[in-house]
XYZ file of C-alpha atoms in Angstrom:
634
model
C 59.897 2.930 -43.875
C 63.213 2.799 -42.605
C 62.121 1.990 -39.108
C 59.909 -0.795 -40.562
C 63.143 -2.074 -42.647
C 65.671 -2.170 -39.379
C 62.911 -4.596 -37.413
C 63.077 -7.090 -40.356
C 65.030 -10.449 -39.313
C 68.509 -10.203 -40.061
C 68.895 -12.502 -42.900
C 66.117 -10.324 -44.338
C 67.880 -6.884 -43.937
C 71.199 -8.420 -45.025
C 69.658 -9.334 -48.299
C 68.074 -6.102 -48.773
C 71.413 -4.433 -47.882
C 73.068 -6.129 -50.504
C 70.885 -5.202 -53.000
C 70.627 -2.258 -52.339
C 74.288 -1.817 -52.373
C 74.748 -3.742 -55.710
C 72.116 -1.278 -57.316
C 74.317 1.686 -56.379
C 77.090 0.392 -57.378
C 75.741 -0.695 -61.179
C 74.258 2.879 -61.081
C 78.052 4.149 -60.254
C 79.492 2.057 -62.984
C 76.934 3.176 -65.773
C 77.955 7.184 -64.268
C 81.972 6.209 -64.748
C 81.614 4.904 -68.121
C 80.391 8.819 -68.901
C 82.053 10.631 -66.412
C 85.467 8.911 -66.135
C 84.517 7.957 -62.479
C 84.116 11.604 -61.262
C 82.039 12.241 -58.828
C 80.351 9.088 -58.527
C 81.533 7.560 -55.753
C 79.004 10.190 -54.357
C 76.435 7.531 -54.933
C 77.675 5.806 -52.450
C 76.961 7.993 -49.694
C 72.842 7.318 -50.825
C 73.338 3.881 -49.388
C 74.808 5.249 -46.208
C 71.512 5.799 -44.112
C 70.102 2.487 -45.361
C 73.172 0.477 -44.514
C 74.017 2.309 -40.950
C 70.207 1.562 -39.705
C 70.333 -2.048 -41.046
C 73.715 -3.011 -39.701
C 75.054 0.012 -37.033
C 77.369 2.363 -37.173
C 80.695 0.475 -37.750
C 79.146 -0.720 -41.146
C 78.324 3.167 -42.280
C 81.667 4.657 -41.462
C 83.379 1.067 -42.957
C 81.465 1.637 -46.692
C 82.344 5.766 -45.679
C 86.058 4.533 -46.139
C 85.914 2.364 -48.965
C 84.142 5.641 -51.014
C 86.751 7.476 -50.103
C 89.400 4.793 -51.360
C 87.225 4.487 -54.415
C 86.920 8.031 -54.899
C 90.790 8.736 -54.403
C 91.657 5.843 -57.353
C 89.194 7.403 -59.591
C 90.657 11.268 -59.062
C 93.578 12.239 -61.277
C 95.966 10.482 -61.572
C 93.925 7.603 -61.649
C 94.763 4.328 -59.722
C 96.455 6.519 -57.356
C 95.109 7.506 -53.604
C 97.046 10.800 -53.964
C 94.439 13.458 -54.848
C 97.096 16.545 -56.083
C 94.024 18.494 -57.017
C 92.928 21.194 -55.159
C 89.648 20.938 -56.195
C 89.088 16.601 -55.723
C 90.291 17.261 -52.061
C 87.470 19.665 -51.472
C 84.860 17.489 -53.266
C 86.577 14.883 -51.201
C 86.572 16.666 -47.975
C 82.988 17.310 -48.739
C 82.233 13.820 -49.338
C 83.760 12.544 -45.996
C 81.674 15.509 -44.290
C 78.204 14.288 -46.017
C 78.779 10.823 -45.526
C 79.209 11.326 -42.072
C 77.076 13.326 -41.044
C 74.865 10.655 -42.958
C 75.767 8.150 -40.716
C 75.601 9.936 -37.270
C 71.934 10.484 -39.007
C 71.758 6.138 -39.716
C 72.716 5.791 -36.306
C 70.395 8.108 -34.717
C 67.723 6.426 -36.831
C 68.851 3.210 -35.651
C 68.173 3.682 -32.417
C 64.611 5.039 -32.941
C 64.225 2.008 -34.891
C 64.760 -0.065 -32.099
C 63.201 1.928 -29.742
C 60.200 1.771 -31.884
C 60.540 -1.678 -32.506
C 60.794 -2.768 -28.685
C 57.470 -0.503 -28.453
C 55.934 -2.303 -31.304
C 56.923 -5.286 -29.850
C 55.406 -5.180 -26.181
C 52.691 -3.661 -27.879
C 51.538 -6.798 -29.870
C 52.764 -8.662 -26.679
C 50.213 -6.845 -24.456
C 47.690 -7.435 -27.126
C 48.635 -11.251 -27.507
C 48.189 -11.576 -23.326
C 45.035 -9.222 -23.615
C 43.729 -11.838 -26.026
C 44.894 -14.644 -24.474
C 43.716 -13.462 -20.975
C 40.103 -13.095 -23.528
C 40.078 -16.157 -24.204
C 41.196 -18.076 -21.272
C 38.572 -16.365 -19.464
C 35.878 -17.365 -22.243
C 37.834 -20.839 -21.790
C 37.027 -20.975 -17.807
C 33.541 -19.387 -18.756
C 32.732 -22.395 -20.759
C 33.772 -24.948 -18.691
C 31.989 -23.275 -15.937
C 28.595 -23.349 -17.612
C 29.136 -26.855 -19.232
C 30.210 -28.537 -15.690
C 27.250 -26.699 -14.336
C 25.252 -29.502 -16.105
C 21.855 -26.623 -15.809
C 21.221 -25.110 -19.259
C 22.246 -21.816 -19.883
C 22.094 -19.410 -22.761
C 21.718 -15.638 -23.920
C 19.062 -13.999 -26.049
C 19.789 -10.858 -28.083
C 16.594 -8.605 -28.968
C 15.796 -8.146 -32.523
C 14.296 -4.760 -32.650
C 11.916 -3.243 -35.168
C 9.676 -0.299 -35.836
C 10.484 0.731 -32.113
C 9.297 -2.845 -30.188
C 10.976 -6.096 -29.816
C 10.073 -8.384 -32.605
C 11.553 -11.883 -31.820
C 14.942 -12.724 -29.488
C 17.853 -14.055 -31.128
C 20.019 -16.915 -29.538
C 23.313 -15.361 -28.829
C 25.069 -18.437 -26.398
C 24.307 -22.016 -25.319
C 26.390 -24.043 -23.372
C 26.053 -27.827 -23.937
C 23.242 -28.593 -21.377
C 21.168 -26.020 -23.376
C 21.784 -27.316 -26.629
C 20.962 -30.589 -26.007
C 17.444 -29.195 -25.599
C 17.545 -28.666 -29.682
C 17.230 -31.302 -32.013
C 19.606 -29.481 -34.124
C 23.496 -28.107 -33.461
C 24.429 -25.517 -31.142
C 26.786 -23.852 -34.631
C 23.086 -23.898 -36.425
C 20.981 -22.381 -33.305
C 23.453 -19.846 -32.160
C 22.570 -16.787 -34.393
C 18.708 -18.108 -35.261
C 15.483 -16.578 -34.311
C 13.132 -18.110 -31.332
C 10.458 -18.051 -33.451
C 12.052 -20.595 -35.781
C 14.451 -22.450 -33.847
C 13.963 -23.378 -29.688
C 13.683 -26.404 -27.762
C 11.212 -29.008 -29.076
C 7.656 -28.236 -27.346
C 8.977 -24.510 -26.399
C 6.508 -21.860 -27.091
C 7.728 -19.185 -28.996
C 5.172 -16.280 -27.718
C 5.975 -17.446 -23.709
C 9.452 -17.523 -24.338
C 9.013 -13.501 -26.357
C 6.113 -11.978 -23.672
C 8.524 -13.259 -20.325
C 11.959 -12.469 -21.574
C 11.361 -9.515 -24.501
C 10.984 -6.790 -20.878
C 14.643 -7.829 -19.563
C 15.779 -7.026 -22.643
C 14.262 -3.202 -22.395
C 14.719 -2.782 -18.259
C 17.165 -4.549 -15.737
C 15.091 -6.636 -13.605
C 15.020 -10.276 -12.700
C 11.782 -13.035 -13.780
C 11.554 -16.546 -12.683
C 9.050 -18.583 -14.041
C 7.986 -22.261 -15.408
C 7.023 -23.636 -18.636
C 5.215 -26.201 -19.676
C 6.495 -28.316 -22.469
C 4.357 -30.894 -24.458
C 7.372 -32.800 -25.550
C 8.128 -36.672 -26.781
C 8.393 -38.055 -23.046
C 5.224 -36.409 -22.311
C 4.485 -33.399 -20.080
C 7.373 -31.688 -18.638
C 7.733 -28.668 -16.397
C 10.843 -25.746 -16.612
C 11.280 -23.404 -14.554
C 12.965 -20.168 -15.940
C 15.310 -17.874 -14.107
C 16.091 -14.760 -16.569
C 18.293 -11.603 -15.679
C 18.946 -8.354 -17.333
C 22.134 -8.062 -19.443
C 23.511 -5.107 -21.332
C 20.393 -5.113 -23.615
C 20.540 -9.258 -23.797
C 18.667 -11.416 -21.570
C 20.707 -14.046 -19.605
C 18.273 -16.938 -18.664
C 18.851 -20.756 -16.792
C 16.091 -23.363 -17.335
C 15.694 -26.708 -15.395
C 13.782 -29.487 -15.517
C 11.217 -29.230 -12.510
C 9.050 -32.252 -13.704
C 9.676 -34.016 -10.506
C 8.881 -31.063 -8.160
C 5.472 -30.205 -10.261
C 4.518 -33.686 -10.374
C 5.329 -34.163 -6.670
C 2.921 -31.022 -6.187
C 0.458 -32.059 -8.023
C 0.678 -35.694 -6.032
C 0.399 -33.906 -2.831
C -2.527 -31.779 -4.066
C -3.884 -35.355 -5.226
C -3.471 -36.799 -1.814
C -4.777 -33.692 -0.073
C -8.027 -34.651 -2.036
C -8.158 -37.942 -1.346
C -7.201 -37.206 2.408
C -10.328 -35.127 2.861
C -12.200 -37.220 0.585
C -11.643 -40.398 2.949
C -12.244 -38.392 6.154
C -15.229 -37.594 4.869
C -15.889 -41.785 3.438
C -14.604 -42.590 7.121
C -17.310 -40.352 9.384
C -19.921 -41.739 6.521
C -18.898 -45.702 6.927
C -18.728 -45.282 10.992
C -22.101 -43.496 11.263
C -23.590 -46.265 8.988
C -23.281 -49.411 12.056
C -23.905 -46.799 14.262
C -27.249 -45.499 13.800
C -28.457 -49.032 13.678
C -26.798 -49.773 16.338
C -28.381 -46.461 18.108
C -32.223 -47.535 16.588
C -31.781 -50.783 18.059
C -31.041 -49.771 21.389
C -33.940 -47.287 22.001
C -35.782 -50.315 21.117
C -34.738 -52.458 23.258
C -35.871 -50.094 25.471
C -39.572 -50.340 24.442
C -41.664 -52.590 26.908
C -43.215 -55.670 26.076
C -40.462 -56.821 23.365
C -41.316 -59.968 21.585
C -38.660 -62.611 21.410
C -38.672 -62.555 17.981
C -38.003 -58.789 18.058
C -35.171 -59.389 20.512
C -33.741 -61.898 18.605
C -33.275 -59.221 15.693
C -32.086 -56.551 17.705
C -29.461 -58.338 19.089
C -28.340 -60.106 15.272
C -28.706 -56.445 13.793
C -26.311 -55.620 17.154
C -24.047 -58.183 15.765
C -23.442 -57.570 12.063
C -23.103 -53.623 12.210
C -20.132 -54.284 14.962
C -18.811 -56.991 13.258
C -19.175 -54.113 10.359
C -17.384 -51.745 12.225
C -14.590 -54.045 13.486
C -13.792 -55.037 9.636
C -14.081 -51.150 9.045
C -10.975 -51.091 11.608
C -9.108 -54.065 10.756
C -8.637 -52.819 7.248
C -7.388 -50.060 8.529
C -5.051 -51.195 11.071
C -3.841 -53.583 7.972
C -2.917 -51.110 5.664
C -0.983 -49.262 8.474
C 0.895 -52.616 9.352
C 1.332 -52.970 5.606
C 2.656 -49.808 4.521
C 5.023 -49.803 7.932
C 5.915 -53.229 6.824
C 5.035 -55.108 10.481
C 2.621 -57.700 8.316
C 3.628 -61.245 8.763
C 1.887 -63.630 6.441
C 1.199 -66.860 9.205
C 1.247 -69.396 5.675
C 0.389 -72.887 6.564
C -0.991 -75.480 3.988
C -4.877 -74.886 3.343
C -7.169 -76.070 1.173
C -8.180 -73.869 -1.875
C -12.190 -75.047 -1.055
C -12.110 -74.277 2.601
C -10.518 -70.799 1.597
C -13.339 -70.242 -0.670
C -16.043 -71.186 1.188
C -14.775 -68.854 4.539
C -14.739 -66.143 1.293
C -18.150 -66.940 0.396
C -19.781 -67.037 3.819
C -18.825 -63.662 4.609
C -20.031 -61.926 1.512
C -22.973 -64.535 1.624
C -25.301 -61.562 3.642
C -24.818 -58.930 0.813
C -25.277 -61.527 -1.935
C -28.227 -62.798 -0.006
C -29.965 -58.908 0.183
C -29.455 -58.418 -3.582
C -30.812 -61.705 -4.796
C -27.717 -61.964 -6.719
C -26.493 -65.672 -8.017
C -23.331 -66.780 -6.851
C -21.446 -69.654 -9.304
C -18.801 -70.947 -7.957
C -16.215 -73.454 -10.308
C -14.080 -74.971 -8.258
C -10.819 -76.349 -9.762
C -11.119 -80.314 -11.491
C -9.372 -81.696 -8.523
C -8.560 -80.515 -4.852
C -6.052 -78.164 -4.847
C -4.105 -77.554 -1.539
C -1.627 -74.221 -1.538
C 0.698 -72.474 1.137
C -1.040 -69.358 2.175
C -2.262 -67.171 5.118
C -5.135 -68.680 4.966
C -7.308 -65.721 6.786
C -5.661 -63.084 4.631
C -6.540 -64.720 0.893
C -10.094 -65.569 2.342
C -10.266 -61.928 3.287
C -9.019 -61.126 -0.455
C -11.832 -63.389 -1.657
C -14.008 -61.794 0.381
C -12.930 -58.474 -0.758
C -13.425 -59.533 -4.116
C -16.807 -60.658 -3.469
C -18.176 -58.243 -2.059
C -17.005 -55.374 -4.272
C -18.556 -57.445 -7.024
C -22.278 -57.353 -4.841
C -21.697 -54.046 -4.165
C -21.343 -52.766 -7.877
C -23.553 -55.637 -9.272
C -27.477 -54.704 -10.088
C -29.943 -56.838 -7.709
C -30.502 -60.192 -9.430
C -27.141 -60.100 -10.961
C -24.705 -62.731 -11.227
C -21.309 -63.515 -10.074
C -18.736 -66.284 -11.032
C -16.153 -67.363 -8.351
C -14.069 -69.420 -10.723
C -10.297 -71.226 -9.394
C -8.039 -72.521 -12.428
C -4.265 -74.270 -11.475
C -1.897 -75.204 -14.413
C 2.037 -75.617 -14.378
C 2.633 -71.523 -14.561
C 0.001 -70.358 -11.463
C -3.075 -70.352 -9.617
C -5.685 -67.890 -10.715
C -8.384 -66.878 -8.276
C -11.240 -65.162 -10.542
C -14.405 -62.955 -9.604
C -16.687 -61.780 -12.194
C -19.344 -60.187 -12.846
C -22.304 -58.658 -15.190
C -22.423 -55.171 -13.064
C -21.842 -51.902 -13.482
C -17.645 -52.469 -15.180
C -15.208 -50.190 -15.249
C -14.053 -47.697 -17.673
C -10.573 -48.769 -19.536
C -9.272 -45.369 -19.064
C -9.866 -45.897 -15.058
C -8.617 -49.320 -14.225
C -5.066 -48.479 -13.334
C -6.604 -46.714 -10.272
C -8.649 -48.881 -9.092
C -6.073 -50.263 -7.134
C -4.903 -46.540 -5.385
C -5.056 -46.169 -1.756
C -8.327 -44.210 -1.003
C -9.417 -44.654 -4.745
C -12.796 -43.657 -5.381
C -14.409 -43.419 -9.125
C -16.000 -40.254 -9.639
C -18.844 -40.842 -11.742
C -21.904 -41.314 -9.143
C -23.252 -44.663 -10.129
C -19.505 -46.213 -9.097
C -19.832 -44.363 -5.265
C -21.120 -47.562 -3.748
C -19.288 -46.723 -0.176
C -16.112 -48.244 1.160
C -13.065 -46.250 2.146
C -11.404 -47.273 -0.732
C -8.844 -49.276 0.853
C -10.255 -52.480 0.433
C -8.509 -53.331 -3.725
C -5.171 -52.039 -2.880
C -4.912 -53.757 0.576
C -6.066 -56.872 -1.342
C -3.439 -55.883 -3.586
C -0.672 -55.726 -0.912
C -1.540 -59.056 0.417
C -1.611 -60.648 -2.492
C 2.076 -59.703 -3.359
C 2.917 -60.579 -0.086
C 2.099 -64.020 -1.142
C 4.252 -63.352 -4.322
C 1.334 -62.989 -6.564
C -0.573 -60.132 -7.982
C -4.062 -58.955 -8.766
C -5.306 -57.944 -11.932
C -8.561 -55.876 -13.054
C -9.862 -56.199 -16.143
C -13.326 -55.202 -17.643
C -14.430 -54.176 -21.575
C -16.300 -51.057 -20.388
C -19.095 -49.596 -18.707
C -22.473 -51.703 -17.681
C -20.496 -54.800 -19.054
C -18.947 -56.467 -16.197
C -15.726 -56.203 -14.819
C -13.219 -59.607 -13.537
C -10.786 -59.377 -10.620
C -8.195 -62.390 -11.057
C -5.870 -63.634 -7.973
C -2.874 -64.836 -9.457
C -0.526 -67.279 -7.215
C 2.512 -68.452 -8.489
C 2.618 -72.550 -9.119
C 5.312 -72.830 -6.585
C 3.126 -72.023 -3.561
C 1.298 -75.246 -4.255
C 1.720 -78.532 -1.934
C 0.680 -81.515 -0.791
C -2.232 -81.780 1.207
C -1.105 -81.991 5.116
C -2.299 -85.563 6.833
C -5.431 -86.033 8.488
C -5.470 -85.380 12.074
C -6.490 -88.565 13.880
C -9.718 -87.852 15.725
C -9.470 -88.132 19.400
C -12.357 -89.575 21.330
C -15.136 -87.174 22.168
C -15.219 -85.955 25.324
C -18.074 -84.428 27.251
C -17.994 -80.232 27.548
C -17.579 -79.900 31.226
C -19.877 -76.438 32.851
C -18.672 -73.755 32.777
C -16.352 -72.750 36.623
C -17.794 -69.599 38.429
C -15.606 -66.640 39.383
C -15.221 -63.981 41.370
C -14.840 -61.001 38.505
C -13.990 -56.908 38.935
C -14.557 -54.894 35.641
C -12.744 -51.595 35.565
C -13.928 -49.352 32.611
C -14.338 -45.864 32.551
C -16.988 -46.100 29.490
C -20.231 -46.894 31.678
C -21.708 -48.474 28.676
C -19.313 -50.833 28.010
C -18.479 -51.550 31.675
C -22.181 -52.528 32.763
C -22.778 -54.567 29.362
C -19.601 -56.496 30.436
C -20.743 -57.031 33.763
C -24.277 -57.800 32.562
C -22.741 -60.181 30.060
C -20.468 -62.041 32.429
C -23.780 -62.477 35.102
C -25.733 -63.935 32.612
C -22.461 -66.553 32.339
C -23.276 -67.041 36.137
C -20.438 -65.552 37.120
C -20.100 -62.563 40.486
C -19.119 -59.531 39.038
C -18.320 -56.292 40.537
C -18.264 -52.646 38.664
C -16.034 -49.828 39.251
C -15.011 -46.865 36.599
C -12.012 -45.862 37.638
C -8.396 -47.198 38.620
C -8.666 -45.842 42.145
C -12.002 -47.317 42.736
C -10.393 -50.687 41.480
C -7.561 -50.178 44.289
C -9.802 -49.695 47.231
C -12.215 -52.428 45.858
C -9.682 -54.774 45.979
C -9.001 -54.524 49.461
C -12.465 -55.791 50.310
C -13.523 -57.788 47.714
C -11.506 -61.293 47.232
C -11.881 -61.037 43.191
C -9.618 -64.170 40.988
C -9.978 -62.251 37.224
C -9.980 -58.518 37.356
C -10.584 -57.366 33.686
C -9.005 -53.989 33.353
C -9.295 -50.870 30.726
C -5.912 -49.147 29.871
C -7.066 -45.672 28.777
C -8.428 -44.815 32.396
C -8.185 -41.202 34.131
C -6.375 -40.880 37.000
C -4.754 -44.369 37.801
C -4.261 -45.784 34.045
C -5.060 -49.456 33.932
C -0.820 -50.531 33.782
C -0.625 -48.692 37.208
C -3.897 -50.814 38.455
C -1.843 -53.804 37.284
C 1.480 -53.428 38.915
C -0.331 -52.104 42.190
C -2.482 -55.432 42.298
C 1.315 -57.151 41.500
C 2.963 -55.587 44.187
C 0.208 -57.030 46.933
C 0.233 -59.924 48.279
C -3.422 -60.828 48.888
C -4.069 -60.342 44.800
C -0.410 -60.545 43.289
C -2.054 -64.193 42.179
C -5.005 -62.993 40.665
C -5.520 -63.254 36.681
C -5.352 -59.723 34.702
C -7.030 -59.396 31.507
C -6.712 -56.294 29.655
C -9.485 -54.698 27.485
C -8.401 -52.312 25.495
C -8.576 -50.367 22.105
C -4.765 -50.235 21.845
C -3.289 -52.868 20.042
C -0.048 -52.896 18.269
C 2.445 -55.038 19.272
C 4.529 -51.670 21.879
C 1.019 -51.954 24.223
C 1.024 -55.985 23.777
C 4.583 -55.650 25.495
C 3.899 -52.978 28.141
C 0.927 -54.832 29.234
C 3.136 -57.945 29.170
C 5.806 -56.112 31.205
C 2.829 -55.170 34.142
C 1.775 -58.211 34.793
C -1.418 -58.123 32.779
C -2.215 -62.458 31.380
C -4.224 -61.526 28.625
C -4.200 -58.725 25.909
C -7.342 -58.045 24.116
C -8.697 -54.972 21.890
C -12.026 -53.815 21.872
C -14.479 -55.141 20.538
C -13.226 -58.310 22.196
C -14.559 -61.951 20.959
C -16.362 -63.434 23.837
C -15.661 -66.774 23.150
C -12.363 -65.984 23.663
C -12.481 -64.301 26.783
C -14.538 -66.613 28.490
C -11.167 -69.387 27.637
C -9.372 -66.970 29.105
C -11.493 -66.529 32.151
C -11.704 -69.977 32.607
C -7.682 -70.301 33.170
C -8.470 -68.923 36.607
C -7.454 -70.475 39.488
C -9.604 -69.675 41.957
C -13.855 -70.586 41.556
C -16.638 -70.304 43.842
């Protein structure tokens, strides 16, 4: 106790000092008023310890003195510090002995107090860093798991009867426990099979994490959640702890959904293959049937008059196949330029309607068309919104029963232009019309699998917004119809453009003869070129491959040398730049004929000399303008 007393404060141990002193005292007054003063300045000597351990030595042998001053005064004769007795000066002597000896003993305890005091001391000073260093480190563990910005928490197991009954939420840091629609204070401590993140399920969260908590090992895992922004995905990384299970969740929505969008376009990838070899085989056994019968002898001209229309539509089939292809590449690279000019909304319509007049036309369907009250001119690319119309149209036939009917109806007011197609066919479930408009969409239910690639209503789509419109769907369910609207905005129209003054009419002069060398290494398409360009009266000469061209050429005087690319050996660009390079035919005119066509072959036929660029399957009427630029005729 004394050891306690000597590390109080000093204004403490002075105040107990003095007390304790004035006690002794009183208690040595009471003894003199009995004993005539004898003996009890002994008393004082009690205090002696007490006093030397609270203020040192020099105070001990100080109140050592004054007893023996009041001790001397109180021995016969009284008042007097002579002590004649012989018996007072032992008692004295005694006294002086004890009380020092009492405060050698304060002393010594003194310094233990002390020493025990510094010892106390660094003691609750290592224990105030220790907990400090505690929690500064929980401090910078915190911080580290908040900034982290992933949620993060701990699970104790709740064990009983031997198994893991539930998992109890030991620590989340704020990303985790804004995953709770209640407090971190009110989770922390709860059960997961009461409290957990909104659309968490309990038993997943128990069956992953509840072996972790038995056996160190790691688990990563997702979790579907069901929550109020719809289907999300988390994936789960949980660890081993000391008994707990330490787990971090994030939100993997994006990743799953761009997965599942992959898998999606997987799907559709092989689906359209498949659409694609289906649509190409579909011109091309026509095509196929009407060439082994053109074979057959004695062919009416009646006969040969079909052949060669059936010859026509199924490749003008297969060249739309390709252009919409080639369009949605340009599109989605964005290399389409819209060529707007001002064009009259009824001339639009009717290019629309005359090239889905031969499906109409082998349904039976009725076509209705409601023009606008008055003529209507807009700014447009006029070949891409008849090709939208077209689109339109034709989808319409195509999912239309025979003897159905279809409205082509054009409205304008001060907001837009609206473009409708509807009809009283098949329709389209509501559930299904936002994607219609997918690349490669194609409805699943059988009676909707009318062919196409797919490509056709978001290619529409695209061209439509190029024009700064949009395209809308809209139909009230199945076998009731559906309506595709064009809307244009009010700005795009104008003023109808002045009429060209006709110029007199002048009469079609023949057509010149020239001297013509076809390289192609197809055979097919070679001799039907040549037989083609004979039957324009023209002398042609066949070759099928670049070298055969070169040597030609050094016999044969030909003015228009129409040339493949794609040929083995000698490509066509090295035909061209040898024929450049010699003199006798660096005058003649070069056509290419080709099946490459973007705008990089345009400029390397360009930059070999070729005149003309055109892809396969090339318009005649065309060609023969371009044949006719020749110089040189027979």
């Amino acid at each position: 106790m004394i050891v306690r007393i000597a590390q109080y404060p000093l204004k403490q141990r002075l105040l107990l000092g003095i007390a304790s002193t004035a006690i002794i005292l009183l208690a040595q007054q009471a003894l003199t008023l009995f004993a005539h003063g004898r003996l009890t300045f002994l008393f004082l000597s009690a205090t002696l310890p007490l006093i030397t351990v609270l203020f040192g030595a020099w105070s001990g042998l100080l109140l050592l003195l004054s007893g023996m001053i009041f001790g001397a005064l109180w021995m016969q004769p009284v008042g007097s510090l002579a002590v004649p007795q012989r018996d007072d000066q032992i008692v004295l002597l005694a006294y002086v002995v004890v009380s020092a000896f009492l405060v050698a003993a304060g002393h010594q305890l003194a310094k233990v107090a002390q020493r025990a005091g510094r010892a106390e001391a660094a003691t609750q000073n290592a224990a105030d860093r220790l907990l400090q260093v505690e929690r500064d480190a929980r401090h910078r563990f915190d911080v580290a798991l908040n900034s982290a910005g992933v949620p993060f928490f701990i699970l104790t197991p709740v064990v009983r009867q031997g198994r893991i009954a539930e998992l109890r939420w030991d620590y989340l840091n704020e990303a985790a426990a804004q995953l709770f629609n209640q407090t971190a204070a009110v989770v922390i401590g709860s059960s997961t099979m009461y409290v957990r993140p909104t659309g968490w399920d309990a038993n997943v969260l128990l069956a992953r994490l509840a072996p972790l908590a038995e056996r160190p090992g790691r688990e990563a895992f997702d979790v579907r959640v069901q929550g109020a922004n719809g289907e999300q995905w988390f994936q789960v990384v949980a660890a081993s702890l000391g008994g707990s299970v330490v787990a971090w969740c994030g939100d993997v929505t994006p990743r799953v959904r761009a997965e599942q969008a992959l898998s999606e376009a997987d799907r559709r990838k092989d689906e359209f293959l498949a659409t694609l070899a289906h649509e190409l085989r579909n011109p091309l056994a026509p095509i196929r049937q009407v060439a082994e019968i053109l074979e057959q002898p004695g062919l009416s001209e009646d006969r040969r008059a079909w052949c060669i229309n059936v010859l026509r539509r199924q490749s003008a089939a297969m060249a739309l196949l390709l252009d919409d292809l080639l369009d949605v590449s340009r599109i989605t690279r964005g290399a389409l330029k819209l060529r707007k000019e001002a064009v009259a909304l009824r001339e639009v319509v009717e290019e629309a309607i005359e090239v889905a007049r031969p499906i109409l036309v082998g349904k039976a369907q009725e076509l209705v068309v409601k023009p606008p009250t008055r003529p209507l001119h807009i700014e447009a690319d006029r070949l891409r919104l008849a090709q939208v119309l077209a689109n339109l149209l034709m989808n319409a036939a195509k999912y239309t029963p025979p003897g159905g009917r279809i409205e082509l109806t054009a409205t304008a007011d001060e907001h837009e232009i609206v473009l409708s197609v509807a009809d009283n066919g098949i329709g389209i479930e509501p559930d299904k019309l936002s994607a219609i408009f997918a690349m490669f969409s194609q409805l699943n239910s059988d009676q909707h699998r009318q062919g196409g690639l797919g490509i056709g209503l978001a290619l529409s789509r695209s061209l439509i917004e190029l024009h700064g419109g949009r395209l809308t769907a809209s139909s009230t369910g199945r076998n009731r119809g559906s309506c595709f609207s064009v809307h244009l905005p009010a700005s795009s129209r104008v003023f109808p453009p002045p009429a060209p003054t006709r110029p007199a009419t002048a009469s079609r002069s023949p057509v010149q003869k020239h001297r013509i060398l076809v390289v192609d290494d197809n055979v097919d398409a070679a001799d039907a070129m040549t037989a083609f360009l004979e039957m324009e009266g023209h002398e042609v000469r066949t070759v099928y491959s670049g070298e055969e061209a070169v040597d030609l050429l050094a016999i044969y005087n030909a003015n228009v040398i129409l040339l493949d690319l794609g040929l083995p050996g000698m490509s066509g660009i090295d035909v061209a730049r040898r024929v450049r390079a010699t003199p006798s035919t660096n005058d003649v005119t070069l056509i290419a004929i080709t099946g490459w066509g973007q705008p990089q072959d345009r400029a390397s036929t360009a930059e070999a000399g070729f005149d003309f660029h055109f892809t396969k399957p090339v318009d005649v009427q065309q060609l023969s303008q371009a044949i006719e630029t020749a110089g040189t005729v027979l």
